Coordinates of C-alpha atoms in Angstrom, one line a residue:
Chain B
M1 CA 64.1 42.7 -89.7
R2 CA 64.8 46.4 -89.0
Q3 CA 67.8 48.1 -87.4
V4 CA 67.0 49.5 -84.0
K5 CA 67.6 53.3 -84.1
I6 CA 66.4 54.4 -80.6
N7 CA 66.2 52.9 -77.2
S8 CA 62.4 53.1 -76.9
E9 CA 62.0 50.7 -79.9
V10 CA 63.4 48.0 -77.6
G11 CA 61.1 48.8 -74.7
D12 CA 58.1 48.8 -77.1
A13 CA 59.0 45.5 -78.7
V14 CA 59.6 43.9 -75.3
N15 CA 56.3 45.3 -74.1
R16 CA 54.3 43.9 -77.0
A17 CA 55.8 40.5 -76.2
R18 CA 55.0 40.7 -72.5
T19 CA 51.5 42.1 -72.8
G20 CA 49.0 39.5 -71.7
S21 CA 51.8 36.9 -71.6
T22 CA 51.2 33.7 -69.6
G23 CA 54.8 32.3 -69.5
Y24 CA 57.1 35.1 -70.5
C25 CA 60.6 34.0 -71.4
S26 CA 63.6 35.9 -72.5
N27 CA 67.4 35.9 -72.7
F28 CA 67.6 39.6 -73.3
F29 CA 68.9 41.6 -70.4
P30 CA 71.7 43.9 -71.6
S31 CA 72.9 46.7 -69.3
P32 CA 71.5 50.1 -70.4
Q33 CA 75.1 51.2 -71.4
K34 CA 75.6 48.1 -73.6
L35 CA 72.2 48.5 -75.2
Q36 CA 72.9 52.1 -76.0
S37 CA 76.3 51.2 -77.4
W38 CA 74.8 48.6 -79.7
I39 CA 72.2 51.0 -81.0
T40 CA 74.8 53.8 -81.5
H41 CA 77.0 51.5 -83.5
G42 CA 74.2 50.2 -85.6
V43 CA 74.6 46.5 -84.8
L44 CA 71.2 45.8 -83.2
F45 CA 68.3 44.6 -85.3
C46 CA 64.7 43.7 -84.3
D47 CA 62.1 41.3 -85.8
Q48 CA 58.7 41.5 -84.2
H49 CA 56.1 38.7 -84.4
D50 CA 52.8 38.2 -82.7
G51 CA 53.6 37.7 -79.0
M52 CA 57.4 37.9 -79.4
A53 CA 60.4 39.8 -80.5
F54 CA 63.7 38.6 -81.8
F55 CA 66.8 40.8 -81.5
F56 CA 69.8 40.1 -83.6
R57 CA 73.2 41.6 -82.8
K58 CA 75.9 41.6 -85.5
D59 CA 79.3 40.4 -84.2
R60 CA 82.0 40.0 -86.8
D61 CA 81.0 37.1 -89.0
F62 CA 78.0 35.8 -87.0
W63 CA 74.9 37.0 -85.1
H64 CA 73.9 36.9 -81.4
L65 CA 70.2 36.0 -81.0
Y66 CA 68.1 37.4 -78.2
F67 CA 64.4 36.7 -77.7
C68 CA 61.4 38.0 -75.7
A69 CA 58.4 35.7 -75.9
A70 CA 54.9 35.6 -74.4
N71 CA 55.4 31.9 -73.8
P72 CA 57.5 28.9 -74.9
T73 CA 55.0 27.8 -77.5
V74 CA 55.1 31.1 -79.3
L75 CA 58.8 31.1 -79.1
Q76 CA 59.2 27.5 -80.5
Q77 CA 56.8 28.3 -83.4
A78 CA 58.8 31.5 -84.2
V79 CA 62.1 29.7 -84.0
A80 CA 60.9 27.0 -86.4
A81 CA 59.6 29.5 -88.9
H82 CA 62.4 32.0 -88.9
T83 CA 64.6 31.6 -92.1
M84 CA 67.5 33.6 -90.7
L85 CA 68.0 31.0 -88.0
K86 CA 68.5 28.4 -90.7
N87 CA 70.6 30.4 -93.2
E88 CA 72.8 32.6 -91.1
P89 CA 75.5 31.7 -88.5
V90 CA 73.7 32.4 -85.2
V91 CA 74.6 31.8 -81.5
L92 CA 72.5 32.5 -78.4
D93 CA 73.2 32.5 -74.7
L94 CA 70.7 30.9 -72.3
I95 CA 71.5 32.0 -68.7
G96 CA 69.9 30.7 -65.6
K97 CA 69.9 27.6 -63.3
K98 CA 70.7 24.3 -64.9
P99 CA 67.3 22.5 -64.7
A100 CA 65.5 25.4 -66.3
L101 CA 68.2 25.7 -69.1
A102 CA 67.8 22.0 -70.1
E103 CA 64.1 22.7 -70.9
M104 CA 65.0 26.0 -72.8
T105 CA 67.7 24.3 -74.8
A106 CA 65.1 21.8 -76.1
W107 CA 63.1 24.7 -77.6
F108 CA 65.9 25.4 -80.0
E109 CA 66.9 21.9 -81.0
P110 CA 64.3 21.4 -83.7
A111 CA 65.7 24.4 -85.5
G112 CA 69.2 22.9 -85.6
F113 CA 70.7 24.5 -82.5
R114 CA 73.0 22.5 -80.3
I115 CA 75.1 23.2 -77.2
Y116 CA 78.3 24.8 -78.4
N117 CA 79.9 25.6 -75.1
H118 CA 79.0 25.9 -71.5
L119 CA 80.2 28.5 -69.0
F120 CA 79.4 29.2 -65.3
R121 CA 79.6 32.2 -63.1
M122 CA 82.0 32.4 -60.2
A123 CA 81.8 34.9 -57.4
R124 CA 84.3 36.2 -54.8
T125 CA 82.7 37.9 -51.9
V126 CA 85.1 40.1 -50.1
V127 CA 85.4 39.8 -46.3
T128 CA 88.8 41.4 -45.9
E129 CA 90.7 43.6 -48.4
T130 CA 93.6 42.1 -50.4
P131 CA 96.9 43.8 -49.8
L132 CA 99.0 44.8 -52.8
L133 CA 101.6 42.2 -53.7
K134 CA 104.8 44.1 -53.4
T135 CA 107.3 42.8 -55.8
D136 CA 109.5 44.2 -58.5
L137 CA 107.1 42.7 -61.1
D138 CA 104.3 44.8 -59.8
S139 CA 105.8 48.0 -61.3
R140 CA 105.3 46.4 -64.7
V141 CA 101.5 46.4 -64.4
V142 CA 100.2 49.6 -65.9
V143 CA 96.9 51.0 -67.0
A144 CA 96.4 50.3 -70.7
S145 CA 96.6 53.2 -73.1
Q146 CA 94.8 53.6 -76.5
A147 CA 98.1 52.5 -78.2
D148 CA 97.5 49.1 -76.7
S149 CA 93.9 48.7 -78.1
H150 CA 94.8 46.8 -81.3
S151 CA 97.2 44.5 -79.5
I152 CA 94.6 43.8 -76.8
L153 CA 92.0 42.9 -79.4
D154 CA 94.4 40.7 -81.3
L155 CA 95.4 38.9 -78.1
L156 CA 91.8 38.3 -77.1
L157 CA 90.8 37.0 -80.5
R158 CA 93.8 34.6 -80.5
S159 CA 93.1 33.4 -77.0
F160 CA 89.4 33.1 -76.6
D161 CA 86.4 31.8 -78.6
S162 CA 84.6 34.8 -80.0
R163 CA 81.3 32.8 -80.3
A164 CA 81.2 31.8 -76.7
E165 CA 83.2 34.4 -74.8
Q166 CA 81.7 37.7 -75.9
I167 CA 85.0 39.2 -77.3
P168 CA 84.7 43.0 -77.3
T169 CA 85.0 44.9 -80.6
L170 CA 87.7 47.5 -81.1
Y171 CA 85.4 50.4 -80.1
E172 CA 84.4 48.5 -76.9
I173 CA 88.1 48.0 -76.0
E174 CA 88.8 51.7 -76.7
T175 CA 85.9 52.7 -74.4
A176 CA 87.2 50.3 -71.7
V177 CA 90.8 51.8 -72.1
A178 CA 89.4 55.3 -71.8
A179 CA 87.5 54.2 -68.6
G180 CA 90.7 52.8 -67.1
Q181 CA 89.3 49.2 -67.1
I182 CA 92.3 47.4 -68.5
R183 CA 95.6 46.7 -66.9
V184 CA 98.5 45.4 -69.0
V185 CA 102.1 44.1 -68.7
H186 CA 104.6 44.7 -71.5
D187 CA 107.8 42.8 -72.1
A188 CA 110.3 44.0 -74.7
G189 CA 107.7 46.2 -76.2
M190 CA 105.2 43.3 -76.6
L191 CA 101.9 42.8 -74.7
A192 CA 102.7 40.0 -72.3
G193 CA 99.4 39.9 -70.3
L194 CA 96.3 41.8 -69.5
L195 CA 93.4 42.0 -67.0
Y196 CA 90.1 43.5 -68.3
F197 CA 87.3 44.4 -65.9
E198 CA 84.1 46.3 -65.5
T199 CA 83.3 47.8 -62.2
Q200 CA 79.9 49.1 -61.1
G201 CA 79.7 50.3 -57.5
I202 CA 80.5 47.5 -55.2
T203 CA 80.4 44.8 -57.9
S204 CA 83.2 44.2 -60.4
I205 CA 83.2 41.8 -63.3
L206 CA 86.5 40.3 -64.3
R207 CA 86.1 39.8 -68.0
Y208 CA 89.5 38.6 -69.1
W209 CA 92.7 37.7 -67.4
L210 CA 95.5 36.4 -69.6
I211 CA 99.2 35.9 -69.8
V212 CA 100.7 35.2 -73.2
P213 CA 102.3 31.8 -73.5
G214 CA 106.0 32.4 -73.2
F215 CA 105.6 34.9 -70.4
R216 CA 103.8 32.5 -68.1
A217 CA 105.3 31.1 -64.8
Q218 CA 106.9 34.4 -63.9
G219 CA 104.3 35.7 -61.5
L220 CA 102.8 38.2 -63.9
G221 CA 99.3 36.8 -63.6
A222 CA 99.4 37.0 -59.8
C223 CA 100.6 40.6 -60.0
L224 CA 97.7 41.6 -62.3
M225 CA 95.2 39.9 -60.0
H226 CA 96.6 41.4 -56.8
R227 CA 96.7 44.8 -58.4
Y228 CA 93.1 44.4 -59.5
F229 CA 91.9 43.5 -56.0
A230 CA 94.0 46.1 -54.3
E231 CA 92.7 48.9 -56.6
H232 CA 89.1 48.0 -55.7
P233 CA 88.9 48.3 -52.0
A234 CA 85.2 49.2 -52.1
V235 CA 84.2 46.2 -54.2
R236 CA 82.3 43.6 -52.2
R237 CA 81.5 41.1 -55.0
F238 CA 83.9 40.1 -57.8
L239 CA 82.2 38.1 -60.6
L240 CA 83.5 36.2 -63.7
W241 CA 82.3 33.7 -66.3
V242 CA 84.5 30.8 -67.1
V243 CA 84.3 28.0 -69.7
A244 CA 83.3 24.9 -67.7
A245 CA 85.9 22.7 -69.5
N246 CA 88.7 25.2 -68.6
T247 CA 89.8 23.4 -65.5
D248 CA 93.2 25.1 -65.4
A249 CA 91.5 28.6 -65.2
I250 CA 88.9 27.4 -62.7
R251 CA 91.7 26.1 -60.4
K252 CA 93.4 29.5 -60.6
Y253 CA 90.2 31.3 -59.8
E254 CA 89.5 29.0 -56.9
H255 CA 93.0 29.9 -55.6
Y256 CA 91.8 33.5 -55.4
S257 CA 88.6 32.5 -53.5
F258 CA 86.2 32.5 -56.4
V259 CA 83.4 29.9 -56.0
P260 CA 80.6 28.8 -58.4
E261 CA 77.4 30.6 -57.6
G262 CA 75.0 28.4 -59.5
L263 CA 74.4 30.5 -62.6
V264 CA 75.1 28.8 -65.9
D265 CA 75.4 30.0 -69.5
Y266 CA 74.6 27.5 -72.3
V267 CA 75.9 28.9 -75.6
L268 CA 73.8 27.4 -78.4
A269 CA 74.8 27.6 -82.0
N270 CA 73.1 26.6 -85.2
D271 CA 74.8 24.4 -87.9
K272 CA 76.2 27.4 -89.8
I273 CA 78.6 27.8 -86.9
R274 CA 81.6 25.5 -87.3
P275 CA 82.9 23.9 -84.0
Chain I
M1 CA 59.2 47.9 -47.3
N2 CA 60.3 44.8 -45.3
V3 CA 58.8 42.5 -47.9
L4 CA 60.6 44.2 -50.6
V5 CA 63.9 44.0 -48.7
E6 CA 63.3 40.3 -48.2
I7 CA 62.6 39.8 -51.9
L8 CA 65.8 41.7 -52.8
K9 CA 67.8 39.7 -50.3
S10 CA 66.6 36.5 -51.8
I11 CA 68.3 37.6 -55.0
R12 CA 71.4 39.1 -53.5
P13 CA 71.7 38.0 -49.9
E14 CA 75.2 39.6 -49.4
F15 CA 74.0 43.2 -49.7
D16 CA 72.1 45.6 -47.4
F17 CA 69.5 47.1 -49.7
T18 CA 68.3 49.6 -47.0
V19 CA 71.5 51.7 -47.3
S20 CA 71.5 52.4 -51.0
T21 CA 69.5 54.9 -53.1
D22 CA 70.7 53.5 -56.4
F23 CA 71.0 49.7 -56.5
L24 CA 72.3 49.7 -60.1
A25 CA 74.9 52.5 -59.8
D26 CA 76.0 51.0 -56.5
G27 CA 76.5 47.6 -58.2
M28 CA 74.0 45.8 -56.0
L29 CA 71.8 44.7 -58.9
D30 CA 72.8 44.0 -62.5
S31 CA 70.5 43.8 -65.5
F32 CA 70.1 40.0 -65.0
D33 CA 69.1 40.5 -61.3
M34 CA 66.6 43.1 -62.5
I35 CA 64.9 40.5 -64.7
T36 CA 64.9 38.0 -61.8
L37 CA 63.4 40.7 -59.6
V38 CA 60.7 41.5 -62.1
A39 CA 59.8 37.8 -62.3
T40 CA 59.8 37.5 -58.5
L41 CA 57.5 40.6 -58.1
D42 CA 55.2 39.3 -60.9
K43 CA 54.9 36.0 -59.1
T44 CA 54.7 37.4 -55.5
Y45 CA 52.0 39.9 -56.3
S46 CA 50.2 38.1 -59.3
I47 CA 50.9 41.1 -61.6
S48 CA 52.6 41.4 -65.0
I49 CA 55.0 44.4 -65.0
E50 CA 55.1 45.7 -68.6
G51 CA 58.2 45.8 -70.7
V52 CA 58.1 49.6 -70.9
D53 CA 58.3 49.7 -67.1
I54 CA 61.4 47.5 -66.9
T55 CA 63.8 50.5 -66.9
P56 CA 66.6 51.3 -64.5
E57 CA 64.7 54.3 -63.1
H58 CA 62.0 52.0 -61.7
F59 CA 64.5 49.8 -59.9
K60 CA 66.8 52.4 -58.4
N61 CA 65.8 51.9 -54.8
L62 CA 63.1 50.7 -52.4
A63 CA 61.0 53.8 -52.9
T64 CA 61.0 53.7 -56.8
I65 CA 60.1 49.9 -56.7
A66 CA 57.3 50.7 -54.3
R67 CA 56.0 53.4 -56.6
L68 CA 56.1 51.0 -59.6
L69 CA 54.2 48.4 -57.6
K70 CA 51.6 51.0 -56.7
K71 CA 51.0 51.5 -60.4
Y72 CA 49.9 47.9 -60.5
G73 CA 47.7 48.2 -57.5
V74 CA 50.2 46.8 -55.0
E75 CA 50.9 48.7 -51.7
V76 CA 54.0 47.6 -49.9
T77 CA 54.5 48.5 -46.3

């Protein structure tokens, strides 16, 4: 396994897996910005085999696994033979439509992987713009500053499952803050809530929306959400991923006109990952 | 180009792909959509787009996708 140092190494590895493939399969589709960031920060590693490439991304105390394989047989053989998949804590995301994912999940089961969590994507297609909610609370919603970065990370780690919910690292949060992608609410000097998004043209992804217990039921979450919509009048599609079992969150998203769009994320983990 | 527009609309029916010159920057396609598009183009035209060609530059707009397909012997009208 070698560290990926430049972008073209990824293209070359993917190409070798795809050349002459009869049933190419992959879970590796990072945005160019994310890929570059992983390479720059030295967290992406590659292991090339005949007809396939594994990519491993270091994330705190575990690894994310990505694969590009010429066909499912090559992939299953490589999964069964790879010692790192048995000895290190590894998770992988399989994204697609449910019937296809059931088959893909079975490819990893002999190597000890099981479904660890299950998320699905919801979308809100904009027909009319959302007016800003004018309340006194709204003035408390501010753009996050770099001074908030550590608190934001602490809150995300306390509130979400890092194995299943792609919790950003500190440098990713600092980059998001610099890009103006996080809104926060403070109360008595403490971080009371946040909304973290990534906008690209007419699509915006709502990554995290959270009010700290103790500050809930005051309308802060609604203020954050309304501010988010109002600040993005050009966006026509809002997206988010939600844990399928989180019925409370799903109900709230439905309130804001998000609907499931059929895309599912099965998070698989090996037995080195504790539930 | 009509066939290409139809393929793109099958992936993202809510957008008008004829008005954009940069689908990725305009947020009309994300990297997952790009992989879906590659698979659809492979299947539709019985080709295998190589990994080195799966770059944002080749999927910016209708003209760049048409140029990419031409490399694989496919002429879109």
